[in-house]
Coordinates of C-alpha atoms in Angstrom, one line a residue:
Chain A
M169 CA 23.9 30.4 -16.4
A170 CA 20.7 29.5 -18.1
T171 CA 21.4 31.9 -21.0
T172 CA 24.8 30.4 -21.6
I173 CA 23.4 26.9 -21.7
A174 CA 20.7 28.1 -24.1
G175 CA 23.4 29.7 -26.2
Q176 CA 25.4 26.5 -26.3
D177 CA 22.3 24.6 -27.3
R178 CA 21.6 27.0 -30.1
L179 CA 25.2 26.8 -31.3
R180 CA 24.9 23.0 -31.2
A181 CA 21.6 23.1 -33.1
V182 CA 23.1 25.4 -35.8
T183 CA 26.2 23.1 -36.2
L184 CA 24.0 20.1 -36.5
L185 CA 21.5 21.7 -38.9
S186 CA 23.9 23.6 -41.2
P187 CA 24.9 20.6 -43.4
A188 CA 21.3 19.8 -44.2
Y189 CA 20.4 23.5 -44.8
L190 CA 23.5 24.0 -46.9
W191 CA 22.6 21.0 -49.0
L192 CA 18.9 22.1 -49.3
T193 CA 20.1 25.6 -50.4
V194 CA 22.4 24.2 -53.1
A195 CA 20.4 21.3 -54.3
V196 CA 16.8 22.6 -54.0
F197 CA 16.6 26.3 -53.5
L198 CA 19.0 27.4 -56.1
P199 CA 17.8 25.2 -59.0
L200 CA 14.2 26.0 -58.0
S201 CA 14.9 29.7 -58.0
A202 CA 16.5 29.4 -61.4
M203 CA 13.4 27.6 -62.7
A204 CA 11.1 30.2 -61.2
F205 CA 13.2 32.8 -63.0
F206 CA 13.0 30.9 -66.3
S207 CA 9.2 30.5 -66.0
F208 CA 8.9 34.3 -66.5
L209 CA 11.1 34.5 -69.6
S210 CA 10.2 34.4 -73.2
D211 CA 13.1 32.1 -74.2
V212 CA 16.0 30.4 -72.5
P213 CA 18.6 33.0 -71.5
F214 CA 21.6 31.2 -73.1
G215 CA 22.8 30.2 -76.6
G216 CA 22.6 33.8 -77.7
R217 CA 18.9 33.9 -77.8
D218 CA 16.7 37.0 -77.3
W219 CA 14.7 37.0 -74.2
H220 CA 12.6 39.3 -72.1
V221 CA 10.5 39.0 -69.0
T222 CA 6.9 37.9 -69.7
L223 CA 3.9 36.2 -68.1
D224 CA 3.1 34.5 -71.4
N225 CA 4.1 31.0 -70.1
Y226 CA 1.6 31.2 -67.3
R227 CA -1.0 32.7 -69.7
A228 CA -0.5 29.8 -72.0
F229 CA -1.8 27.4 -69.4
F230 CA -5.1 29.3 -69.2
E231 CA -5.4 30.1 -72.9
T232 CA -6.3 26.5 -74.0
T233 CA -8.0 23.8 -72.0
T234 CA -5.4 21.3 -73.0
Y235 CA -3.1 21.8 -70.1
A236 CA -5.9 22.0 -67.5
T237 CA -7.4 18.8 -69.0
L238 CA -4.0 17.0 -68.8
L239 CA -3.5 18.3 -65.2
W240 CA -6.9 16.9 -64.2
K241 CA -6.0 13.6 -65.9
S242 CA -2.7 13.5 -64.0
L243 CA -4.5 14.3 -60.7
K244 CA -7.0 11.5 -61.3
L245 CA -4.1 9.2 -62.1
G246 CA -2.5 10.3 -58.8
L247 CA -5.7 9.6 -56.9
I248 CA -6.2 6.2 -58.5
V249 CA -2.6 5.1 -57.9
T250 CA -2.7 6.3 -54.4
A251 CA -6.0 4.6 -53.7
V252 CA -4.8 1.3 -55.2
S253 CA -1.5 1.5 -53.3
V254 CA -3.3 2.1 -50.0
I255 CA -5.8 -0.7 -50.6
V256 CA -3.0 -3.1 -51.5
G257 CA -0.4 -1.8 -49.2
F258 CA -2.3 -1.4 -45.9
P259 CA -3.3 -5.1 -45.5
C260 CA 0.3 -6.0 -46.4
A261 CA 1.6 -3.6 -43.7
W262 CA -0.9 -5.2 -41.3
V263 CA 0.5 -8.6 -41.9
L264 CA 4.0 -7.4 -41.5
A265 CA 3.3 -5.5 -38.3
K266 CA 0.9 -7.9 -36.5
V267 CA 0.8 -11.3 -38.0
V268 CA 4.3 -12.5 -39.0
K269 CA 7.3 -12.5 -36.6
G270 CA 11.0 -13.1 -36.8
R271 CA 12.7 -14.3 -39.9
S272 CA 9.7 -14.5 -42.2
R273 CA 9.0 -10.8 -41.4
E274 CA 12.6 -10.0 -42.5
A275 CA 12.1 -11.9 -45.7
L276 CA 8.8 -10.2 -46.5
F277 CA 10.3 -6.9 -45.8
L278 CA 13.0 -7.6 -48.3
L279 CA 10.4 -8.4 -50.9
V280 CA 8.6 -5.1 -50.1
I281 CA 11.7 -3.0 -50.5
L282 CA 12.9 -4.8 -53.7
P283 CA 11.3 -2.3 -56.1
F284 CA 13.6 0.4 -54.5
W285 CA 16.6 -1.6 -55.4
S286 CA 15.9 -2.1 -59.1
N287 CA 16.4 0.5 -61.7
S288 CA 13.1 2.1 -62.6
L289 CA 13.7 1.7 -66.4
V290 CA 14.4 -2.0 -65.9
R291 CA 11.2 -2.2 -63.8
I292 CA 9.1 -0.6 -66.4
F293 CA 10.4 -2.6 -69.3
S294 CA 9.9 -5.8 -67.5
W295 CA 6.3 -4.8 -67.0
A296 CA 6.1 -4.1 -70.7
I297 CA 7.2 -7.7 -71.3
V298 CA 4.6 -9.0 -68.9
L299 CA 1.7 -6.9 -70.0
R300 CA 2.0 -6.8 -73.8
G301 CA -0.3 -8.8 -76.0
N302 CA 0.9 -12.5 -76.2
G303 CA 3.2 -11.5 -73.3
V304 CA 3.9 -13.3 -70.0
L305 CA 0.6 -12.5 -68.4
D306 CA -1.4 -13.1 -71.5
R307 CA 0.1 -16.6 -72.0
A308 CA -0.2 -17.5 -68.3
V309 CA -3.9 -16.6 -68.2
N310 CA -4.5 -18.5 -71.5
A311 CA -2.6 -21.5 -70.2
V312 CA -4.9 -21.7 -67.1
L313 CA -8.3 -20.8 -68.7
P314 CA -9.7 -23.2 -71.2
W315 CA -11.2 -20.5 -73.5
D316 CA -9.4 -17.9 -75.4
V317 CA -8.7 -14.6 -73.6
K318 CA -7.2 -11.5 -75.2
L319 CA -5.5 -9.7 -72.4
N320 CA -3.7 -6.8 -74.1
L321 CA -3.1 -4.5 -71.2
M322 CA 0.0 -2.8 -72.6
F323 CA -0.4 0.8 -73.7
S324 CA -3.5 1.3 -71.5
P325 CA -4.2 3.4 -68.4
T326 CA -4.3 0.1 -66.5
A327 CA -0.7 -0.6 -67.5
I328 CA 0.3 2.8 -66.2
V329 CA -1.5 2.3 -62.9
I330 CA 0.1 -1.1 -62.5
G331 CA 3.6 0.3 -63.2
L332 CA 3.2 3.2 -60.9
V333 CA 1.6 1.2 -58.1
H334 CA 4.6 -1.2 -58.3
S335 CA 7.1 1.6 -58.0
Y336 CA 5.4 3.5 -55.2
L337 CA 3.8 0.7 -53.1
P338 CA 6.7 0.4 -50.7
Y339 CA 6.1 4.0 -49.4
V340 CA 2.6 3.3 -48.1
I341 CA 3.6 -0.1 -46.8
L342 CA 6.5 1.3 -44.8
T343 CA 4.6 4.3 -43.3
S344 CA 1.6 2.2 -42.5
Y345 CA 3.8 -0.5 -41.0
L346 CA 5.4 2.0 -38.6
A347 CA 2.0 3.4 -37.6
L348 CA 0.5 -0.1 -37.1
Q349 CA 3.5 -1.3 -35.1
A350 CA 3.0 1.6 -32.6
I351 CA -0.6 0.3 -31.9
D352 CA -0.4 -1.8 -28.7
D353 CA -1.8 -5.3 -29.2
S354 CA -3.7 -4.9 -25.9
L355 CA -5.8 -2.2 -27.5
I356 CA -7.1 -4.7 -30.0
E357 CA -7.6 -7.3 -27.2
A358 CA -9.4 -4.7 -25.1
A359 CA -11.8 -4.0 -28.0
R360 CA -12.4 -7.7 -28.5
S361 CA -13.1 -8.1 -24.8
L362 CA -15.7 -5.4 -25.1
G363 CA -17.5 -7.4 -27.8
A364 CA -16.2 -5.6 -30.9
K365 CA -16.0 -7.5 -34.2
R366 CA -13.1 -7.3 -36.5
R367 CA -14.7 -4.8 -38.7
T368 CA -15.6 -2.5 -35.8
I369 CA -12.0 -2.7 -34.6
L370 CA -10.7 -1.9 -38.0
W371 CA -12.9 1.2 -38.5
R372 CA -13.0 2.6 -35.0
L373 CA -9.5 1.7 -33.8
I374 CA -7.0 0.5 -36.3
L375 CA -7.7 3.0 -39.1
P376 CA -8.0 6.1 -36.9
L377 CA -4.8 5.2 -35.1
S378 CA -2.8 4.4 -38.2
A379 CA -4.3 7.3 -40.2
P380 CA -1.1 9.5 -39.8
G381 CA 1.0 6.7 -41.4
I382 CA -1.5 6.0 -44.2
I383 CA -1.8 9.7 -45.0
A384 CA 2.0 10.2 -45.0
G385 CA 2.4 7.3 -47.4
A386 CA -0.5 8.6 -49.6
V387 CA 1.2 12.0 -49.8
L388 CA 4.5 10.5 -50.6
I389 CA 2.8 8.6 -53.5
F390 CA 0.4 11.2 -54.7
V391 CA 2.9 14.0 -55.2
P392 CA 5.4 12.2 -57.5
V393 CA 2.7 10.3 -59.4
V394 CA 1.0 13.5 -60.4
G395 CA 4.2 14.7 -62.0
S396 CA 5.3 11.3 -63.3
F397 CA 6.3 10.9 -67.0
M398 CA 8.3 7.8 -67.4
E399 CA 5.6 5.2 -66.6
P400 CA 2.9 7.0 -68.6
R401 CA 5.2 7.3 -71.6
L402 CA 6.6 3.8 -71.6
L403 CA 3.5 1.9 -70.5
G404 CA 0.8 4.2 -71.9
G405 CA 2.1 4.6 -75.4
R406 CA -0.2 6.7 -77.4
L407 CA -2.5 7.1 -74.4
G408 CA 0.3 8.1 -72.2
T409 CA 0.1 11.8 -72.6
Y410 CA -0.1 13.3 -69.1
Y411 CA 0.8 16.6 -67.5
G412 CA 4.2 15.2 -66.5
T413 CA 5.0 14.0 -70.0
V414 CA 4.1 17.4 -71.4
I415 CA 6.5 19.1 -69.0
E416 CA 9.2 16.6 -70.0
D417 CA 8.6 17.4 -73.7
Q418 CA 9.1 21.1 -73.1
F419 CA 12.5 20.4 -71.6
V420 CA 13.7 17.5 -73.7
A421 CA 12.0 17.6 -77.1
V422 CA 10.6 21.2 -77.7
F423 CA 13.4 22.9 -75.8
N424 CA 10.9 25.4 -74.4
W425 CA 12.3 25.5 -70.9
P426 CA 10.3 28.6 -69.8
L427 CA 6.9 26.9 -70.6
G428 CA 8.1 23.7 -68.9
A429 CA 9.1 25.6 -65.8
A430 CA 5.8 27.5 -65.7
L431 CA 3.8 24.3 -66.0
S432 CA 5.9 22.8 -63.2
F433 CA 5.2 25.7 -60.9
I434 CA 1.5 25.5 -61.6
L435 CA 1.7 21.8 -60.7
L436 CA 3.6 22.7 -57.6
A437 CA 1.0 25.3 -56.7
V438 CA -2.0 22.9 -57.3
V439 CA -0.4 20.1 -55.2
L440 CA 0.4 22.5 -52.4
A441 CA -3.2 23.8 -52.5
I442 CA -4.5 20.2 -52.3
L443 CA -2.2 19.4 -49.4
A444 CA -3.2 22.6 -47.7
A445 CA -6.9 21.8 -48.1
A446 CA -6.3 18.3 -46.7
S447 CA -4.2 19.5 -43.7
P448 CA -7.1 19.9 -41.3
I449 CA -7.9 16.2 -41.8
L450 CA -4.2 15.5 -41.3
K451 CA -4.1 17.4 -38.1
R452 CA -7.2 15.7 -36.8
A453 CA -5.8 12.3 -37.5
R454 CA -2.7 13.1 -35.6
T455 CA -4.4 13.8 -32.2
Chain B
M273 CA -22.8 -12.5 -12.5
A274 CA -21.5 -15.9 -13.0
M275 CA -19.5 -18.8 -11.7
V276 CA -16.4 -19.6 -13.6
R277 CA -14.9 -23.1 -13.7
V278 CA -11.9 -24.5 -15.5
E279 CA -11.1 -28.2 -15.7
H280 CA -7.8 -29.9 -16.6
L281 CA -6.5 -26.9 -18.6
V282 CA -3.2 -27.6 -20.4
K283 CA -1.3 -25.0 -22.5
T284 CA 2.2 -25.5 -23.7
Y285 CA 4.6 -23.0 -25.3
G286 CA 7.2 -25.2 -26.9
A287 CA 8.7 -27.3 -24.2
A288 CA 7.3 -25.1 -21.4
R289 CA 4.0 -25.9 -19.7
A290 CA 2.3 -22.6 -19.0
L291 CA -0.7 -24.5 -17.7
D292 CA -0.4 -28.0 -16.4
D293 CA -3.7 -29.6 -15.7
V294 CA -5.3 -26.7 -13.8
T295 CA -8.7 -27.4 -12.3
L296 CA -10.3 -24.5 -10.3
E297 CA -13.7 -23.1 -9.5
F298 CA -14.2 -19.3 -9.1
P299 CA -17.3 -18.7 -6.9
D300 CA -20.1 -16.5 -8.1
G301 CA -19.7 -12.9 -7.0
G302 CA -16.3 -13.6 -5.4
F303 CA -13.1 -11.8 -5.7
F304 CA -10.5 -14.4 -6.7
G305 CA -6.8 -13.6 -6.7
L306 CA -4.4 -15.6 -8.8
L307 CA -1.0 -15.4 -7.4
G308 CA 2.4 -16.7 -8.4
P309 CA 5.9 -15.7 -9.5
S310 CA 6.5 -14.6 -13.1
G311 CA 6.2 -17.5 -15.5
S312 CA 3.9 -19.4 -13.2
G313 CA 1.0 -19.4 -15.7
K314 CA -1.3 -17.1 -13.8
T315 CA -1.7 -14.7 -16.7
T316 CA -2.1 -17.6 -19.1
L317 CA -4.9 -18.9 -17.0
L318 CA -6.6 -15.5 -16.9
R319 CA -6.2 -15.2 -20.7
A320 CA -7.6 -18.7 -21.2
I321 CA -10.7 -17.7 -19.3
A322 CA -10.9 -14.5 -21.4
G323 CA -10.4 -16.5 -24.6
F324 CA -7.2 -14.9 -25.8
V325 CA -5.3 -18.2 -25.1
L326 CA -6.8 -21.4 -26.5
P327 CA -5.8 -24.3 -24.2
E328 CA -4.8 -27.5 -25.9
T329 CA -7.0 -29.6 -23.6
G330 CA -9.4 -28.9 -20.8
R331 CA -12.6 -27.0 -20.4
V332 CA -13.7 -23.5 -19.5
F333 CA -17.2 -22.9 -18.1
I334 CA -18.9 -19.6 -17.5
D335 CA -22.2 -20.1 -15.8
D336 CA -22.0 -23.8 -16.5
E337 CA -21.9 -23.0 -20.2
P338 CA -18.8 -24.4 -22.0
V339 CA -17.0 -21.5 -23.7
E340 CA -13.8 -23.1 -25.2
N341 CA -15.2 -22.5 -28.7
V342 CA -16.7 -19.1 -28.0
P343 CA -14.6 -16.3 -29.3
V344 CA -13.5 -13.5 -26.9
E345 CA -16.0 -11.0 -28.2
K346 CA -18.9 -13.3 -27.4
R347 CA -17.8 -14.5 -24.0
G348 CA -19.4 -11.6 -22.1
I349 CA -16.3 -10.7 -20.1
G350 CA -14.9 -7.4 -18.9
M351 CA -11.2 -7.1 -18.8
V352 CA -8.8 -4.5 -17.3
F353 CA -5.3 -4.7 -18.8
Q354 CA -2.0 -4.1 -17.1
N355 CA -1.3 -1.0 -19.2
Y356 CA -5.1 -0.2 -19.1
A357 CA -5.2 -0.3 -23.0
L358 CA -7.4 2.8 -23.2
F359 CA -8.2 3.9 -26.8
P360 CA -6.0 6.9 -27.3
N361 CA -8.1 8.3 -30.2
M362 CA -11.3 8.5 -28.0
T363 CA -12.3 10.6 -25.1
V364 CA -12.9 9.0 -21.7
A365 CA -16.7 8.9 -22.3
E366 CA -16.2 7.3 -25.8
N367 CA -13.9 4.8 -24.3
V368 CA -16.5 3.8 -21.7
A369 CA -19.2 3.9 -24.4
F370 CA -17.3 1.6 -26.8
G371 CA -18.7 -1.7 -25.5
L372 CA -22.2 -0.2 -25.5
A373 CA -21.9 1.2 -29.0
V374 CA -20.9 -2.3 -30.2
R375 CA -24.0 -3.7 -28.6
K376 CA -26.3 -1.2 -30.4
V377 CA -27.6 0.3 -27.2
T378 CA -29.8 3.4 -27.8
E379 CA -28.2 6.8 -27.5
A380 CA -30.1 7.8 -24.4
E381 CA -29.4 4.5 -22.7
K382 CA -25.8 4.7 -23.6
K383 CA -25.4 8.1 -22.2
R384 CA -27.1 7.1 -18.9
R385 CA -25.0 4.0 -18.4
V386 CA -21.7 5.8 -19.3
A387 CA -22.6 8.5 -16.7
E388 CA -23.4 5.8 -14.2
A389 CA -20.2 4.0 -14.7
L390 CA -18.1 7.2 -14.5
E391 CA -20.0 8.1 -11.4
L392 CA -19.1 4.7 -9.9
V393 CA -15.4 5.2 -10.4
Q394 CA -15.7 8.9 -9.3
L395 CA -14.7 10.4 -12.7
A396 CA -18.0 11.9 -13.6
A397 CA -16.4 15.2 -14.6
F398 CA -13.7 13.7 -16.8
G399 CA -15.8 12.4 -19.7
A400 CA -14.5 14.8 -22.3
R401 CA -10.8 14.3 -21.5
K402 CA -8.5 12.2 -23.6
P403 CA -6.6 9.3 -21.9
H404 CA -3.3 11.1 -22.2
Q405 CA -4.7 13.9 -20.0
L406 CA -5.3 11.6 -17.1
S407 CA -3.0 10.4 -14.3
G408 CA -2.2 6.7 -13.8
G409 CA -4.9 6.2 -11.2
Q410 CA -7.5 7.9 -13.3
R411 CA -6.7 5.8 -16.3
Q412 CA -7.0 2.7 -14.2
R413 CA -10.5 3.8 -13.1
V414 CA -11.5 4.6 -16.7
A415 CA -10.4 1.1 -17.7
M416 CA -12.5 -0.3 -14.8
A417 CA -15.5 1.7 -15.9
R418 CA -15.1 0.6 -19.5
A419 CA -14.9 -3.0 -18.4
I420 CA -18.0 -3.0 -16.2
V421 CA -20.3 -0.7 -18.2
T422 CA -21.4 -3.6 -20.4
Q423 CA -22.4 -5.6 -17.3
P424 CA -20.2 -8.6 -18.1
R425 CA -20.6 -11.9 -16.5
V426 CA -17.0 -12.0 -15.3
L427 CA -14.5 -9.2 -14.6
L428 CA -10.9 -10.1 -15.4
L429 CA -8.1 -7.9 -14.1
D430 CA -4.5 -8.5 -15.3
E431 CA -2.1 -7.0 -12.7
P432 CA -4.4 -4.0 -12.5
L433 CA -2.4 -2.0 -10.0
S434 CA 1.2 -2.9 -10.9
A435 CA 1.7 0.3 -13.0
L436 CA 0.9 2.6 -10.0
D437 CA 3.1 3.9 -7.3
K438 CA 2.8 2.4 -3.8
A439 CA 0.6 5.1 -2.2
L440 CA -1.8 5.2 -5.1
R441 CA -1.9 1.4 -5.2
V442 CA -3.2 1.2 -1.7
D443 CA -5.9 3.7 -2.5
M444 CA -6.9 1.9 -5.6
Q445 CA -7.0 -1.4 -3.8
I446 CA -9.7 0.0 -1.5
E447 CA -11.4 1.5 -4.6
L448 CA -11.4 -1.8 -6.5
K449 CA -12.8 -3.6 -3.6
R450 CA -15.6 -1.0 -3.1
I451 CA -16.5 -1.2 -6.8
Q452 CA -16.5 -5.0 -6.8
R453 CA -18.7 -5.1 -3.8
E454 CA -21.1 -2.5 -5.1
I455 CA -21.8 -4.4 -8.4
G456 CA -21.2 -7.8 -6.9
I457 CA -19.5 -9.1 -10.1
T458 CA -17.4 -12.3 -10.2
T459 CA -13.9 -11.0 -10.4
I460 CA -10.7 -12.8 -11.1
F461 CA -7.4 -10.9 -10.9
V462 CA -3.8 -11.7 -11.4
T463 CA -1.0 -10.3 -9.3
H464 CA 2.5 -11.1 -8.3
D465 CA 2.1 -8.9 -5.2
Q466 CA 1.1 -11.2 -2.3
E467 CA 0.0 -8.3 -0.1
E468 CA -2.4 -7.1 -2.8
A469 CA -3.8 -10.6 -3.2
L470 CA -4.3 -11.0 0.6
T471 CA -6.0 -7.5 0.8
L472 CA -8.3 -7.8 -2.1
S473 CA -9.4 -11.4 -2.5
D474 CA -11.8 -13.5 -0.7
R475 CA -10.2 -16.5 -2.3
I476 CA -6.7 -17.0 -3.7
G477 CA -5.0 -19.5 -5.9
I478 CA -1.3 -20.0 -5.9
L479 CA 0.4 -21.1 -9.1
K480 CA 3.9 -22.4 -9.7
D481 CA 5.3 -23.7 -13.0
G482 CA 1.8 -23.9 -14.5
R483 CA 0.4 -26.0 -11.6
L484 CA -2.2 -24.9 -9.1
I485 CA -0.4 -25.4 -5.8
R486 CA -3.0 -24.3 -3.3
H487 CA -6.2 -22.4 -3.2
G488 CA -8.6 -21.2 -0.6
P489 CA -9.5 -18.2 1.6
P490 CA -6.4 -16.0 2.1
R491 CA -6.3 -16.4 5.9
E492 CA -6.6 -20.2 5.6
V493 CA -3.8 -20.4 3.1
Y494 CA -1.7 -18.0 5.0
D495 CA -2.1 -19.8 8.3
D496 CA -1.7 -23.3 7.0
P497 CA 0.3 -23.1 3.8
Q498 CA 1.1 -26.8 3.8
D499 CA 4.1 -26.6 1.5
S500 CA 7.3 -24.6 1.7
F501 CA 6.7 -22.8 -1.6
T502 CA 3.3 -21.4 -0.5
A503 CA 4.8 -20.6 3.0
T504 CA 7.6 -18.5 1.6
F505 CA 5.8 -17.1 -1.4
L506 CA 2.7 -16.0 0.6
G507 CA 4.2 -13.9 3.3
D508 CA 7.6 -14.8 4.7
A509 CA 8.6 -17.9 6.6
R510 CA 11.6 -19.6 8.1
I511 CA 11.8 -23.3 7.1
F512 CA 13.5 -25.7 9.5
S513 CA 14.3 -29.3 8.5
G514 CA 15.3 -32.2 10.7
T515 CA 14.5 -35.7 11.6
V516 CA 11.1 -36.8 13.0
E517 CA 11.4 -38.4 16.5
A518 CA 8.8 -39.6 19.0
G519 CA 8.6 -36.2 20.7
G520 CA 8.8 -33.9 17.6
L521 CA 11.3 -32.7 15.1
R522 CA 15.0 -32.9 15.9
L523 CA 16.9 -30.1 14.2
A524 CA 20.5 -30.3 13.2
D525 CA 21.7 -28.4 16.3
G526 CA 20.0 -30.8 18.6
T527 CA 17.0 -28.6 19.3
L528 CA 13.7 -30.5 19.6
V529 CA 10.6 -28.8 18.2
P530 CA 7.8 -30.5 20.1
G531 CA 4.6 -31.7 18.4
V532 CA 5.9 -31.6 14.8
R533 CA 5.4 -34.8 12.8
T534 CA 6.8 -33.7 9.5
P535 CA 10.4 -33.4 8.4
T536 CA 10.0 -29.7 7.7
V537 CA 8.4 -27.0 9.7
A538 CA 7.8 -23.3 8.9
V539 CA 7.5 -20.4 11.3
R540 CA 6.4 -16.9 10.2
P541 CA 8.9 -14.1 11.3
E542 CA 6.2 -12.2 13.1
N543 CA 5.6 -15.2 15.4
L544 CA 9.2 -15.4 16.6
H545 CA 10.1 -13.9 19.9
L546 CA 13.6 -12.8 20.9
S547 CA 15.1 -12.7 24.4
V548 CA 18.5 -12.7 26.0
A549 CA 17.4 -15.1 28.7
E550 CA 16.0 -18.6 27.9
P551 CA 12.3 -18.0 27.2
D552 CA 9.5 -20.0 28.7
L553 CA 8.4 -21.3 25.3
P554 CA 8.4 -25.0 24.3
C555 CA 9.8 -24.2 20.9
R556 CA 13.1 -22.4 21.3
L557 CA 16.6 -22.4 19.9
Q558 CA 19.8 -20.4 20.3
A559 CA 21.2 -18.1 17.7
R560 CA 23.4 -15.1 17.4
L561 CA 21.9 -11.6 16.8
G562 CA 23.5 -10.3 13.7
Q563 CA 21.8 -7.0 12.8
K564 CA 18.9 -4.9 14.1
I565 CA 17.1 -3.0 11.4
F566 CA 15.0 0.0 12.4
G567 CA 11.9 0.4 10.3
G568 CA 9.7 2.9 12.1
A569 CA 6.9 1.3 14.1
L570 CA 8.1 -2.2 13.0
G571 CA 11.6 -3.5 13.2
T572 CA 13.5 -6.5 11.8
C573 CA 16.2 -8.5 13.5
L574 CA 18.5 -10.8 11.4
L575 CA 19.9 -13.7 13.4
D576 CA 22.7 -16.1 12.5
W577 CA 21.8 -19.7 13.2
R578 CA 24.4 -22.2 12.1
G579 CA 25.4 -20.0 9.2
E580 CA 21.8 -19.4 8.0
V581 CA 19.7 -16.3 8.5
I582 CA 16.6 -16.2 10.6
K583 CA 14.5 -13.1 10.2
V584 CA 12.4 -11.9 13.2
L585 CA 9.7 -9.2 12.7
G586 CA 8.3 -7.3 15.6
R587 CA 7.5 -3.9 17.1
D588 CA 10.6 -1.8 17.4
A589 CA 9.9 -1.4 21.1
D590 CA 10.4 -5.1 21.6
F591 CA 13.8 -5.0 20.2
R592 CA 15.0 -1.9 21.9
D593 CA 16.4 -3.7 25.0
L594 CA 18.3 -6.2 23.0
P595 CA 22.1 -5.8 22.6
E596 CA 23.4 -4.9 19.2
S597 CA 24.8 -8.4 18.8
G598 CA 25.6 -11.5 20.7
P599 CA 23.8 -14.8 21.7
V600 CA 20.0 -14.6 21.9
W601 CA 17.1 -17.1 22.2
V602 CA 14.4 -17.4 19.6
G603 CA 11.2 -18.9 20.7
W604 CA 7.7 -19.5 19.4
R605 CA 4.5 -21.0 20.5
P606 CA 3.7 -24.6 19.3
E607 CA 0.6 -23.5 17.4
H608 CA 2.8 -21.3 15.2
S609 CA 4.8 -24.3 14.0
I610 CA 3.4 -24.8 10.5
Q611 CA 3.8 -28.4 9.5
M612 CA 4.8 -28.9 5.9
S613 CA 3.5 -31.7 3.8
G614 CA 5.7 -30.9 0.9

């Protein structure tokens, strides 16, 4: 009897899982395999071009320091954007989870999710209007302050960070919110009754207990930001050359898909290595 | 150790009065049970003493020191929560040490006091476990150890045993009482379980709709509840109403309950006696036996008296000779007539 039930369960599991796996196969595995194949070619295998299998594309990454420098720049950008998002997003999640209730919480939630609903190009260009010299921000600051301030943030790393934080902030807010909501209020009350001040409660209780949520949000932000190209290009201008923009160039401008593919896989490998190195911390935070 | 006193506490939530002019003194070293139905304000009162609830008016004193403006973390209280609220990211020992770590106690001192506290609750071997590896009763004891290790002035317990099953609850009641006696700390606890309140406390307070109805030693309140709410809430009681005459209280069926000078009188079901023949008791009335319920050593009989139910508690042996149904006499001794002032 037990075996038939187990068999039924397995059948049910396969039935329920198959759409997702089918989709992953078609939408992720196949294109990724094609890209992996391209990355070992000397030229794109269509349009009647000559091509052969080679390791040159991967070798190119190590032949100059350009790519490594850009990758490092992108990783730093990822760290900064992730850090800013966590620092800005966590208090916001705290307010959503523990301070406001009822309708005002719904309204605040809507505001948090808003970036998800707007087109990313529109979002970036509106930042351009706000940040450029003599733009909205510039004029607003000058209207308030009596002395003259030149706030030309446009085409600077700051502008890129602002744009990226705006785009990805909801991730860390939502994951932190879920983690914070799972913390029983009586735990905080118990800590207070034992004489703990707010700072102690934050460091010894709230942060350890919400760490899985914060880390999940950080990973969700870090990974796409390292490979981002739109915000650096549009908000960074001349300074906006990052690893992601170089990959984009290979596909869109230079038409060197094999090099673009190889650079993408190196990025994938580096990001996976970073996550693997961080996984012991992740595991400890979960227990 | 401290004496706690609240004076004229008022706390409202919207239109509802959670605390309505509550004045009460909790004696030094005593075990005080706050009892009442849900929504009676007993938890609000406990949380007001702890500092989690800020009353609109009224005063709270611990050791004659006014504490209304002292935040929770500086009130020097220990609290055990209904769900224990153990920190899931810390071991048992770290949980117990938390209050000491906050107080910057030296490492050696901390270790000694944590060991002592765990010893007191008989969990000395469990220091390295995480809360999720403990049973309900063990968690309860960890919560207890954590609350007392800082040597608070007052120990506050919010329905400390309600999450445990019945057998464990009885064990933990004995355990709680032992711990409280051993350290002699002023303890205030909230419960909706009247039996628990009677067992544990040396004084009880009964709340209803935010008002303190009655307080005193459990036996005194039980024996002389004075009002019908206390009589029926604390233990069980049959309330009879009628008109006061020269000789006593005349009930609707013509029965005279001698010696009673109030329009209502309560009798506890364990003080009622059943017999087929008219008993030799001054207080007696006639009713019909409706149902005999066997309950092991103790039994219950449900009588029908003018369409109302009278419950009689007794040893099963006393009920064995009664018929299954039919007319019976209910009698009680005059000293068991509890006169009701309200």
